[in-house]
XYZ file of C-alpha atoms in Angstrom:
557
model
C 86.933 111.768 101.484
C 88.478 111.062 104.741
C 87.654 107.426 106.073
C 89.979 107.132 109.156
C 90.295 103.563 110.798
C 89.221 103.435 114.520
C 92.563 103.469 116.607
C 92.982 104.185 120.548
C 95.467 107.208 121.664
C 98.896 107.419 120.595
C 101.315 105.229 122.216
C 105.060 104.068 122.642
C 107.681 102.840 120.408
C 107.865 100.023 122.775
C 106.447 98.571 125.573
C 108.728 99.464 128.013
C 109.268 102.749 126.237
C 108.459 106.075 128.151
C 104.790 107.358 128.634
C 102.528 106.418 130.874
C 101.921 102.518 130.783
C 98.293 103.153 129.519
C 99.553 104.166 126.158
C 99.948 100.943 123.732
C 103.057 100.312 122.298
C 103.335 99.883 118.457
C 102.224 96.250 118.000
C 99.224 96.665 121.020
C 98.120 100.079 118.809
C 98.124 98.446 115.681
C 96.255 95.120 116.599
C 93.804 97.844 118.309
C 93.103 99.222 115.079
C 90.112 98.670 112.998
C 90.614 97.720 109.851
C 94.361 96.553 110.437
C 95.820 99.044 108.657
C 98.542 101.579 109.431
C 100.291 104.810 107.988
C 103.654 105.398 109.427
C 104.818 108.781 108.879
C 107.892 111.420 110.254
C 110.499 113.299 108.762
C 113.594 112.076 106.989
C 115.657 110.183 109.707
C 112.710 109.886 112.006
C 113.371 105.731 111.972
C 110.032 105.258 110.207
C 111.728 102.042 108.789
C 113.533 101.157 111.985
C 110.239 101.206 113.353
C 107.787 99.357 110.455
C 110.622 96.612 111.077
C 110.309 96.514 115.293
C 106.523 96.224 114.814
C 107.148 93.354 112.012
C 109.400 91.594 114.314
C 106.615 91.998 117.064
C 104.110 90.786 115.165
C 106.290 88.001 114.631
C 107.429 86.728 117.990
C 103.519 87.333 118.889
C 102.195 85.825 116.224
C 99.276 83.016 117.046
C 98.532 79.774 114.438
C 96.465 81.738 111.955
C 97.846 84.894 111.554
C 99.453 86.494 108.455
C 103.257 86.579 108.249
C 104.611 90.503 107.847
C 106.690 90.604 104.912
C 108.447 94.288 104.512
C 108.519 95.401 100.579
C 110.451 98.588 99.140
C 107.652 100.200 97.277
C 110.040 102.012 95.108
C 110.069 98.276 93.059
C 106.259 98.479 92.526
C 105.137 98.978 89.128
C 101.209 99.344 89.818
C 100.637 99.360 86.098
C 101.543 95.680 85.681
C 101.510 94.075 88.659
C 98.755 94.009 91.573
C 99.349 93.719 94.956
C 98.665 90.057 95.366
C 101.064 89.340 92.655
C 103.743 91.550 94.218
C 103.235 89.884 97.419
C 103.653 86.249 95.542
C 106.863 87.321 93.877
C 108.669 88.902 96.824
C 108.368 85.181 98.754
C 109.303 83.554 95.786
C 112.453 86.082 95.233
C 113.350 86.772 98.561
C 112.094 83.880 100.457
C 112.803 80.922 97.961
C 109.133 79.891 98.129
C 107.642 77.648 95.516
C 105.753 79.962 93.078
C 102.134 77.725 93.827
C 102.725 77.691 97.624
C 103.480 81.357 97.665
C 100.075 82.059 95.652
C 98.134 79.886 97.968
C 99.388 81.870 100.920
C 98.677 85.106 99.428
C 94.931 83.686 98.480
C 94.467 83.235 101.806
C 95.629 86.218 103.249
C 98.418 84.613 105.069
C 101.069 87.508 103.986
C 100.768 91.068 105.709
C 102.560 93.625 103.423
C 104.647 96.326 105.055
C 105.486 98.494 101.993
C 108.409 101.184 102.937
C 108.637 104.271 101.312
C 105.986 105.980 99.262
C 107.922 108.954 99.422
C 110.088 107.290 97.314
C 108.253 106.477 93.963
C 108.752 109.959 92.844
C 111.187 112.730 92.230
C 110.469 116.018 93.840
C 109.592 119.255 92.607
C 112.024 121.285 90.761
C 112.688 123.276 93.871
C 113.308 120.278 95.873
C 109.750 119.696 97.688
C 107.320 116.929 97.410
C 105.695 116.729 94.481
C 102.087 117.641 94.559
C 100.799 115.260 91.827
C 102.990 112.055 92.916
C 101.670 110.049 90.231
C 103.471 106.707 91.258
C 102.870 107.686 94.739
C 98.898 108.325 93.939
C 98.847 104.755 91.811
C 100.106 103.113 94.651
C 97.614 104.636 97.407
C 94.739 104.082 94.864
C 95.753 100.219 94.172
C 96.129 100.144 98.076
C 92.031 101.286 98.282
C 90.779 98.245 96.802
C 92.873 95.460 98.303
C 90.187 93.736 100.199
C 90.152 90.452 102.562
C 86.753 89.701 101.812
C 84.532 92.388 102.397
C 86.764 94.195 104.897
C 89.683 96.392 103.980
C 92.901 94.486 103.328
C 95.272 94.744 106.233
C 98.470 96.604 105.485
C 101.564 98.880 107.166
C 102.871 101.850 105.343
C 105.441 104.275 105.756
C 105.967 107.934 103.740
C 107.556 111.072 105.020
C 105.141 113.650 106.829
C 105.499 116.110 104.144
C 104.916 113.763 101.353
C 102.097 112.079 102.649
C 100.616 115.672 103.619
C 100.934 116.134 99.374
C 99.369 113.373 98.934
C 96.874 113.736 101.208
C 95.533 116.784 99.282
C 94.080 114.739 96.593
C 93.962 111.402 97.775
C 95.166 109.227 100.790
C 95.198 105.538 102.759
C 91.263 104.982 103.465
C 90.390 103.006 106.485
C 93.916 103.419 107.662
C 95.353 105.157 110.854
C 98.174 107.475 110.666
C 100.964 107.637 113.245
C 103.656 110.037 113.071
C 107.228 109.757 114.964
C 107.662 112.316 117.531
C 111.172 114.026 117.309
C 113.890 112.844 119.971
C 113.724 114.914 123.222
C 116.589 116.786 123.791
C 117.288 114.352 127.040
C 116.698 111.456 125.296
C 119.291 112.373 122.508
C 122.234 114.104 125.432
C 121.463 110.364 127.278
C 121.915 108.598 124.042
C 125.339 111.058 123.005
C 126.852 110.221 126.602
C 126.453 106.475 126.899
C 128.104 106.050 123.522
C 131.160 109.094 124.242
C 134.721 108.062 124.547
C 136.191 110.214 126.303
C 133.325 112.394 128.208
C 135.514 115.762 128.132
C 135.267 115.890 124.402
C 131.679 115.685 124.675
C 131.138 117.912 127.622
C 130.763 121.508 125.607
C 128.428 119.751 123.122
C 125.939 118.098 125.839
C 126.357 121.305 128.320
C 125.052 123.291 125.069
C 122.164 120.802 124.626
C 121.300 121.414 128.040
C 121.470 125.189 128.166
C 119.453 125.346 124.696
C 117.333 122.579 124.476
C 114.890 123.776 122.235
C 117.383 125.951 119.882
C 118.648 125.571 116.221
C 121.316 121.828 117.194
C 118.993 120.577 119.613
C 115.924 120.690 116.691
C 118.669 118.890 114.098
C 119.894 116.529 116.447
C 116.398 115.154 117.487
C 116.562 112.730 114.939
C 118.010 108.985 115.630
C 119.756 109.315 111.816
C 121.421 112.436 113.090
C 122.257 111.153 116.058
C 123.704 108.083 114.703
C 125.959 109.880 112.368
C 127.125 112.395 115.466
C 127.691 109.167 117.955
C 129.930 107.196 114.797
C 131.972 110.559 113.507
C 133.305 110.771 116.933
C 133.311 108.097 118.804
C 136.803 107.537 118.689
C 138.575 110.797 118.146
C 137.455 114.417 117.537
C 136.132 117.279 118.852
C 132.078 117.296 118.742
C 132.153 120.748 119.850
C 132.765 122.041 115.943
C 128.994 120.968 115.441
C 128.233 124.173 117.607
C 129.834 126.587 114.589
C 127.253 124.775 111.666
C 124.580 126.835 110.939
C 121.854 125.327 109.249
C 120.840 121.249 108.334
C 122.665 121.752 104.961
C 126.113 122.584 106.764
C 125.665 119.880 109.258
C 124.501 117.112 107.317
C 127.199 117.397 104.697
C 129.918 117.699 107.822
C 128.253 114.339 109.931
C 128.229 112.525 105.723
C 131.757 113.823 105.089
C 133.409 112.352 108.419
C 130.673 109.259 108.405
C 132.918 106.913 106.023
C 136.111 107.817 107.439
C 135.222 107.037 110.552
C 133.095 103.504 109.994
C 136.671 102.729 107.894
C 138.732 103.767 110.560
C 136.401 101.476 113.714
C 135.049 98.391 112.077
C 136.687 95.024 113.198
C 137.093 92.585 111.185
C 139.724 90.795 108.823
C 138.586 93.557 106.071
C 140.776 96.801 105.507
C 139.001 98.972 102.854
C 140.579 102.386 102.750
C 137.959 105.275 103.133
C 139.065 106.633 99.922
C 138.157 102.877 98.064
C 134.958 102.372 99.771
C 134.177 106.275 99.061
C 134.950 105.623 95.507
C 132.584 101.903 95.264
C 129.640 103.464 96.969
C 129.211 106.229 94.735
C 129.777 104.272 91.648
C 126.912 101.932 92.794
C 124.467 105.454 93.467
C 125.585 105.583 89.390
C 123.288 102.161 88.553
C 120.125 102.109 86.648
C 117.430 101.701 88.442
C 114.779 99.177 88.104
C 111.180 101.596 89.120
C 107.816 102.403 87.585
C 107.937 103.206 83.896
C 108.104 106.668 84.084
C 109.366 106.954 87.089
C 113.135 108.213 87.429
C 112.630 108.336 91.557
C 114.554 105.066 91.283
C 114.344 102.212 92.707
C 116.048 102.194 96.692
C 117.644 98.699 96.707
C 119.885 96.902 93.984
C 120.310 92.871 93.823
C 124.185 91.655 92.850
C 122.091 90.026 89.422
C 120.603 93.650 88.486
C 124.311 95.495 88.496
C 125.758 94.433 85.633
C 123.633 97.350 83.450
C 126.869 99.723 85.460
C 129.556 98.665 83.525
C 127.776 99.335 80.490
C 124.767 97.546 78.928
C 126.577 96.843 74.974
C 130.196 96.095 76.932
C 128.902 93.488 79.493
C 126.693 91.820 76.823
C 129.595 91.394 74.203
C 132.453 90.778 77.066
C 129.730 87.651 78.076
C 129.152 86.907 74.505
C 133.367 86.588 73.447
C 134.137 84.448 77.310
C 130.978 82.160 76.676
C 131.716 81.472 72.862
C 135.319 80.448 73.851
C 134.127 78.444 76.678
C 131.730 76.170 74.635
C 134.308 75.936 71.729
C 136.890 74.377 74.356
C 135.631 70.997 73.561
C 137.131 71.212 69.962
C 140.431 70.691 71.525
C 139.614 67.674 72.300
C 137.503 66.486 69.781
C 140.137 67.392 67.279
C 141.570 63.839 67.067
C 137.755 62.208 66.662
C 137.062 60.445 63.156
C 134.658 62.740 62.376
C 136.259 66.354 62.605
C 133.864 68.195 60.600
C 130.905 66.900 62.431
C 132.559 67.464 65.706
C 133.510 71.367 64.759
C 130.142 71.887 63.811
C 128.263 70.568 66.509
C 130.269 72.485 68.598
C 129.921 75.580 66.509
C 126.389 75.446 66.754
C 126.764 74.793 70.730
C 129.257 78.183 70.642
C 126.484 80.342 68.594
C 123.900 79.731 70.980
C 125.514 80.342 73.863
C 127.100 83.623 72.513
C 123.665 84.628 71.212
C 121.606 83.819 74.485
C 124.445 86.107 76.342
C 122.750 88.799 74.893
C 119.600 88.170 76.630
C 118.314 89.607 80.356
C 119.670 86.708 82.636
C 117.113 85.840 85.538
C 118.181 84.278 88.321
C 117.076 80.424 88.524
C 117.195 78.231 91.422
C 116.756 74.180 91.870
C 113.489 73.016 93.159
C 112.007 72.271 96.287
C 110.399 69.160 95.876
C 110.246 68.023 99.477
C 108.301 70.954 99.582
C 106.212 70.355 96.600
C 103.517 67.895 95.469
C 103.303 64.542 95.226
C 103.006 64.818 91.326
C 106.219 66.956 91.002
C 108.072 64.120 92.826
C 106.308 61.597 90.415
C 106.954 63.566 87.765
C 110.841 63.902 87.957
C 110.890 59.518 89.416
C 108.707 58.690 86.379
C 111.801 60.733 83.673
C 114.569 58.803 85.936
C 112.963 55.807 85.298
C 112.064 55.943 81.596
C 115.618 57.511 80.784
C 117.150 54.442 82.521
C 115.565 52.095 81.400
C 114.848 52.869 77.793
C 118.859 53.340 77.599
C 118.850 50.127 79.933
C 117.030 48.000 77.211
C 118.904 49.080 74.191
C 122.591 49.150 75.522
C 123.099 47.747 78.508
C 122.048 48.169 82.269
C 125.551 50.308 83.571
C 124.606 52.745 80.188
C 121.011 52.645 81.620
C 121.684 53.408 85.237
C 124.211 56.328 83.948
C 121.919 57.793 81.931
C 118.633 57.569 84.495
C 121.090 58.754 86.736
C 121.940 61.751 85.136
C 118.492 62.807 84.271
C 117.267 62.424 87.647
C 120.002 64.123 89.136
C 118.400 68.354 88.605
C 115.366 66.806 90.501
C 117.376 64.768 93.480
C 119.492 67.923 94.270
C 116.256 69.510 95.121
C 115.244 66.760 97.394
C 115.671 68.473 100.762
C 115.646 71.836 100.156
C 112.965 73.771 101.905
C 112.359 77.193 101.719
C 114.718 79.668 103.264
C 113.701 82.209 106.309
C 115.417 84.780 104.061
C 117.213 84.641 100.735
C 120.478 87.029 100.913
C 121.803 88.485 97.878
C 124.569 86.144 97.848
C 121.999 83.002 98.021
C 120.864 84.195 94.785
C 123.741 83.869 92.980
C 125.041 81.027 94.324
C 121.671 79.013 93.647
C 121.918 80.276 90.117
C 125.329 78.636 89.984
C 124.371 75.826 91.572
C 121.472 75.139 89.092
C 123.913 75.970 85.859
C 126.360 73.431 87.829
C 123.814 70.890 87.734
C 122.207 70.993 84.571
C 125.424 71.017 82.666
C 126.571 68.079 84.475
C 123.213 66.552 83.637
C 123.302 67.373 80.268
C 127.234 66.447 80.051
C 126.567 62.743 81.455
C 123.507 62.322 79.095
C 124.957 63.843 75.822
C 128.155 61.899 76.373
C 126.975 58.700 77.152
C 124.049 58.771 74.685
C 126.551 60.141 71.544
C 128.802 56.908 72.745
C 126.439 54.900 72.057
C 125.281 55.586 69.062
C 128.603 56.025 67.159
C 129.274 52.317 69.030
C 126.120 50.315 68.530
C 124.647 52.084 65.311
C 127.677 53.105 63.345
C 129.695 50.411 64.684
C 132.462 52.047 65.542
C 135.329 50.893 68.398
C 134.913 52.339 72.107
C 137.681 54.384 71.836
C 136.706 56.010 68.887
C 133.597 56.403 70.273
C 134.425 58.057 73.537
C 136.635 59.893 71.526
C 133.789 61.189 69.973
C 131.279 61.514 72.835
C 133.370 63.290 75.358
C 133.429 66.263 73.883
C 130.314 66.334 72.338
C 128.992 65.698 75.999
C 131.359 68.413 77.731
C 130.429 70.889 75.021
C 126.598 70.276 75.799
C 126.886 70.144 79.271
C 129.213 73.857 79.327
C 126.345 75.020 76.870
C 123.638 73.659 79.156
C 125.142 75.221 82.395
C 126.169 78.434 81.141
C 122.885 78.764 79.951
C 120.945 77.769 82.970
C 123.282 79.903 85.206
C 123.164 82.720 83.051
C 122.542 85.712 86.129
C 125.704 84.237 87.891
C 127.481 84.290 84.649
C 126.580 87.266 84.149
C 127.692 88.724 87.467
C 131.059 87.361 87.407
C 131.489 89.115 83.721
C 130.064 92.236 85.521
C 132.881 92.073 88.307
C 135.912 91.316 85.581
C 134.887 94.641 83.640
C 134.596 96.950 86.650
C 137.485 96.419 87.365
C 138.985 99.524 88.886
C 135.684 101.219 89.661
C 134.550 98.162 92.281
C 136.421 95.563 94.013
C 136.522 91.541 92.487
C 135.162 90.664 95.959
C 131.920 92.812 95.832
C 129.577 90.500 97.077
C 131.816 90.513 100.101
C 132.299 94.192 100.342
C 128.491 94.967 100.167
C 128.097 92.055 103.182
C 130.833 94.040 104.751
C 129.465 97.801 104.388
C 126.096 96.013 105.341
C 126.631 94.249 108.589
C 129.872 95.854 109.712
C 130.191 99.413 108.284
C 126.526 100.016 108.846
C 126.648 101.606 105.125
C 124.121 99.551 103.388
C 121.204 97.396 105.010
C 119.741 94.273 103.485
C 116.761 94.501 101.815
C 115.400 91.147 101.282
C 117.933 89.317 98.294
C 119.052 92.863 97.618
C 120.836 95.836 99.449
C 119.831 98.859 99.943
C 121.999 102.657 101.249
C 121.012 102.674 105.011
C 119.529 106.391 104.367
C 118.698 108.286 101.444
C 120.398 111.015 102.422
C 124.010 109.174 102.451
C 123.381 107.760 99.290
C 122.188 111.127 97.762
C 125.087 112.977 99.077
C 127.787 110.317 97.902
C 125.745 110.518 94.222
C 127.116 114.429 94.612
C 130.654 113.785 95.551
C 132.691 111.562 93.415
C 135.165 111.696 96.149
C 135.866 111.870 99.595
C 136.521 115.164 100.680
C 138.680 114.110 103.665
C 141.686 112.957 102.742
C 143.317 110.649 105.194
């Protein structure tokens, strides 16, 4: 059944893009459609994503009071089984946003969030001899859940993107209803010798490469170089130095893809500014290890999924070694206190206290550890703010009554004080992967303070007032007691930045202690990775398929 949407005449990337001015660029051709939905489809480097993202950042900058926000989501994290579109849509502006779960539902009730799901072609593996698969389960969940989202009685508005020949599978058997399809148009052979010359150093290098394009425009190079990935990877290899004329001896896409991917590293190692010096060979070596990860997909899926948060890694240094490596570290943390407590009156109590602090913490290291973050009650309602004044209050002042108004305010103080850090926070325009972890920290920072202050203050008390013993027996006593509660508390709390720093410490050798900083740096200076929401992902699938095959570089420096 073929149910098209109504959708004028093809049009232009842009608006001042070339074509005749009658032709609509991609945000005037998609508002012109009827029901808002879109297919986005072109072969592997075509920029389908490059160009889901200018038409998101369109609709943004034109976007009147009313309209839904476009929020771009790899569909390779979809699992269809479990989780429905709205509830996808509610989780990636929670995750990647740092929206308040209840105002991100409310904006997805009322249609205020336009997905723009990237890559259906990627929620399965191919045939056995390398071509789509026909079937595409994953793929044909997907399309099929994307059928019956509805905004009232009208199709639900949506932007996808799949490869031409995957879609064409699909298509078979079951596609988009209600949805134009676009395909990109390969680069003209003008268009791609303009695009070589503005960015050559050194035109005489270039000169038998763009002559050849000219002479042959429609023959074997011109047809592989007429897509902006290829051309991207031809422009970087040799801007600098080297001899672009070689391309003319490859014969076929296998030979020149693996060339353009075997100089592509060098040569972003060898140009990008910056205080950071990674050697090809290191950065070679860290990028494949991270093609190595498990990947988080639809059960039954092993397409994989494209991008990969710092908090999801640590499964690469080995599931049973990370857990027991976080288990040992976090036991001896939380039995630091004993130390200290060792001179108290009450040893045995103290030790095991303490113990029990040490078990539980070791034990809960074995658990999946979720990110967390702290609130956003400026954001929130008036009874969350209520809620977290009212527990300041009663803390203080039940402690206030019994022992004193200083013991009160400490203790009111240190209840209130998870809630106050949240005070202005709002939500983020975009949560990078490094805001993750460091608001997981931040929230294991202050909840073990919290919990320090109040376990602390309120064992002090108690061995002082009810077992009347002196004050410096009893802070002998409390101290610890608190600073073992609050280390449980906030290793606990924090337990996805815990975990990541226990990742880090046991790859050593196979990725650099500074990851977070590397990935930032392959992302926004060696054009390696892109950002993908709180998570990165390989700027093509064909770079990170090739550096899955090749261990190593195979230029040597």
């Amino acid at each position: 059944v073929r149910r098209p949407a109504a959708a004028p005449a093809a049009g232009r990337l842009t608006a001042a893009g070339p074509g005749p001015a009658t032709l609509p660029d991609v945000m005037t051709y998609y508002r012109s459609t009827r029901p808002l939905r879109l297919v986005v489809t072109g072969d592997a480097g075509a920029g389908k994503t490059v160009l889901a993202l200018e038409l998101l950042l369109a609709l943004l900058d034109g976007r009147a009071e009313g309209d839904p926000v476009p929020v771009r989501i790899p569909l390779s994290r979809w699992d269809v089984e479990r989780q429905p579109l709205p509830e996808l849509l509610r989780r990636r502006l929670v995750e990647s946003y740092d929206w308040p779960a209840d105002q991100a539902a409310d904006l997805v009730r009322r249609h205020m969030v336009l997905p723009v799901l990237d890559g259906l072609d990627e929620m399965d593996p191919p045939a056995a001899d390398g071509t789509p698969d026909p079937t595409a389960p994953n793929a044909t969940d997907v399309v099929q859940a994307l059928n019956v989202y509805q905004r009232g009685r009208d199709a639900g508005p949506l932007i996808l993107t799949c490869r031409t020949q995957h879609y064409d599978a699909l298509a078979a058997h079951t596609e988009v209803l209600d949805a134009a399809r676009i395909e990109i148009a390969p680069v003209a052979t003008t268009d791609a010798r303009n695009y070589l010359a503005d960015r050559a150093l050194g035109t005489a290098r270039w000169q038998p490469l763009l002559d050849h394009l000219a002479a042959h425009p429609g023959g074997p190079l011109a047809t592989m170089l007429s897509t902006p990935w290829r051309l991207c990877l031809t422009a970087t290899v040799y801007h600098h130095e080297g001899d672009p004329a070689e391309l003319l001896t490859l014969v076929g896409t296998d030979a020149l893809d693996g060339h353009l991917l075997a100089c592509y590293i060098p040569a972003v190692t060898r140009t990008a500014a910056g205080p950071e010096r990674y050697s090809s060979q290191n950065v070679h070596r860290w990028l494949h290890h991270l093609t190595t990860r498990p990947r988080t997909t639809q059960a039954g899926s092993t397409a994989g999924a494209a991008d990969f948060a710092l908090h999801e890694l640590w499964p690469l240094a080995g599931r049973s070694r990370v857990r027991a490596v976080d288990a040992l570290l976090s036991t001896l943390t939380a039995l630091v206190p004993l130390l200290l407590a060792w001179p108290a009156i009450a040893p045995v109590l103290v030790v095991v206290l303490t113990t029990a602090n040490a078990l539980v913490v070791g034990a809960a290291a074995f658990r999946t550890a979720e990110p967390r973050r702290l609130p956003s009650l400026r954001e929130g309602s008036v009874r969350q703010r209520l809620l977290v004044l009212a527990a300041t209050l009663a803390a203080g002042l039940t402690v206030g009554f019994t022992s004193g108004i200083g013991a009160g305010a400490v203790t009111g103080f240190a209840v209130g004080l998870v809630g106050a850090a949240g005070l202005n926070r709002y939500p983020t325009s975009v949560a990078s992967p490094r805001t993750v972890i460091r608001d997981d920290m931040l929230y294991g920072l202050v909840t073990g303070l919290a919990t320090a202050l109040a376990t602390g203050l309120l064992t002090t008390l108690v061995v002082r007032h009810w077992l009347g013993f002196g004050l410096a027996s009893a802070l002998t006593l409390g101290a610890p007691l608190g600073l073992s509660g609050g280390l449980a508390a906030g290793l606990l709390s924090g337990a996805a930045a815990r975990r990541y720093g226990v990742f880090v410490l046991c790859s050593r050798g196979r990725l650099p202690l500074r990851l977070a900083r590397f990935l930032d740096w392959a992302a926004d200076t060696g054009g390696l990775l892109r950002y993908s929401g709180p998570a990165y992902q390989f700027r093509h699938r064909e770079l990170e398929q090739w550096l899955s095959r090749h261990a190593r570089s195979p230029i040597v420096p």
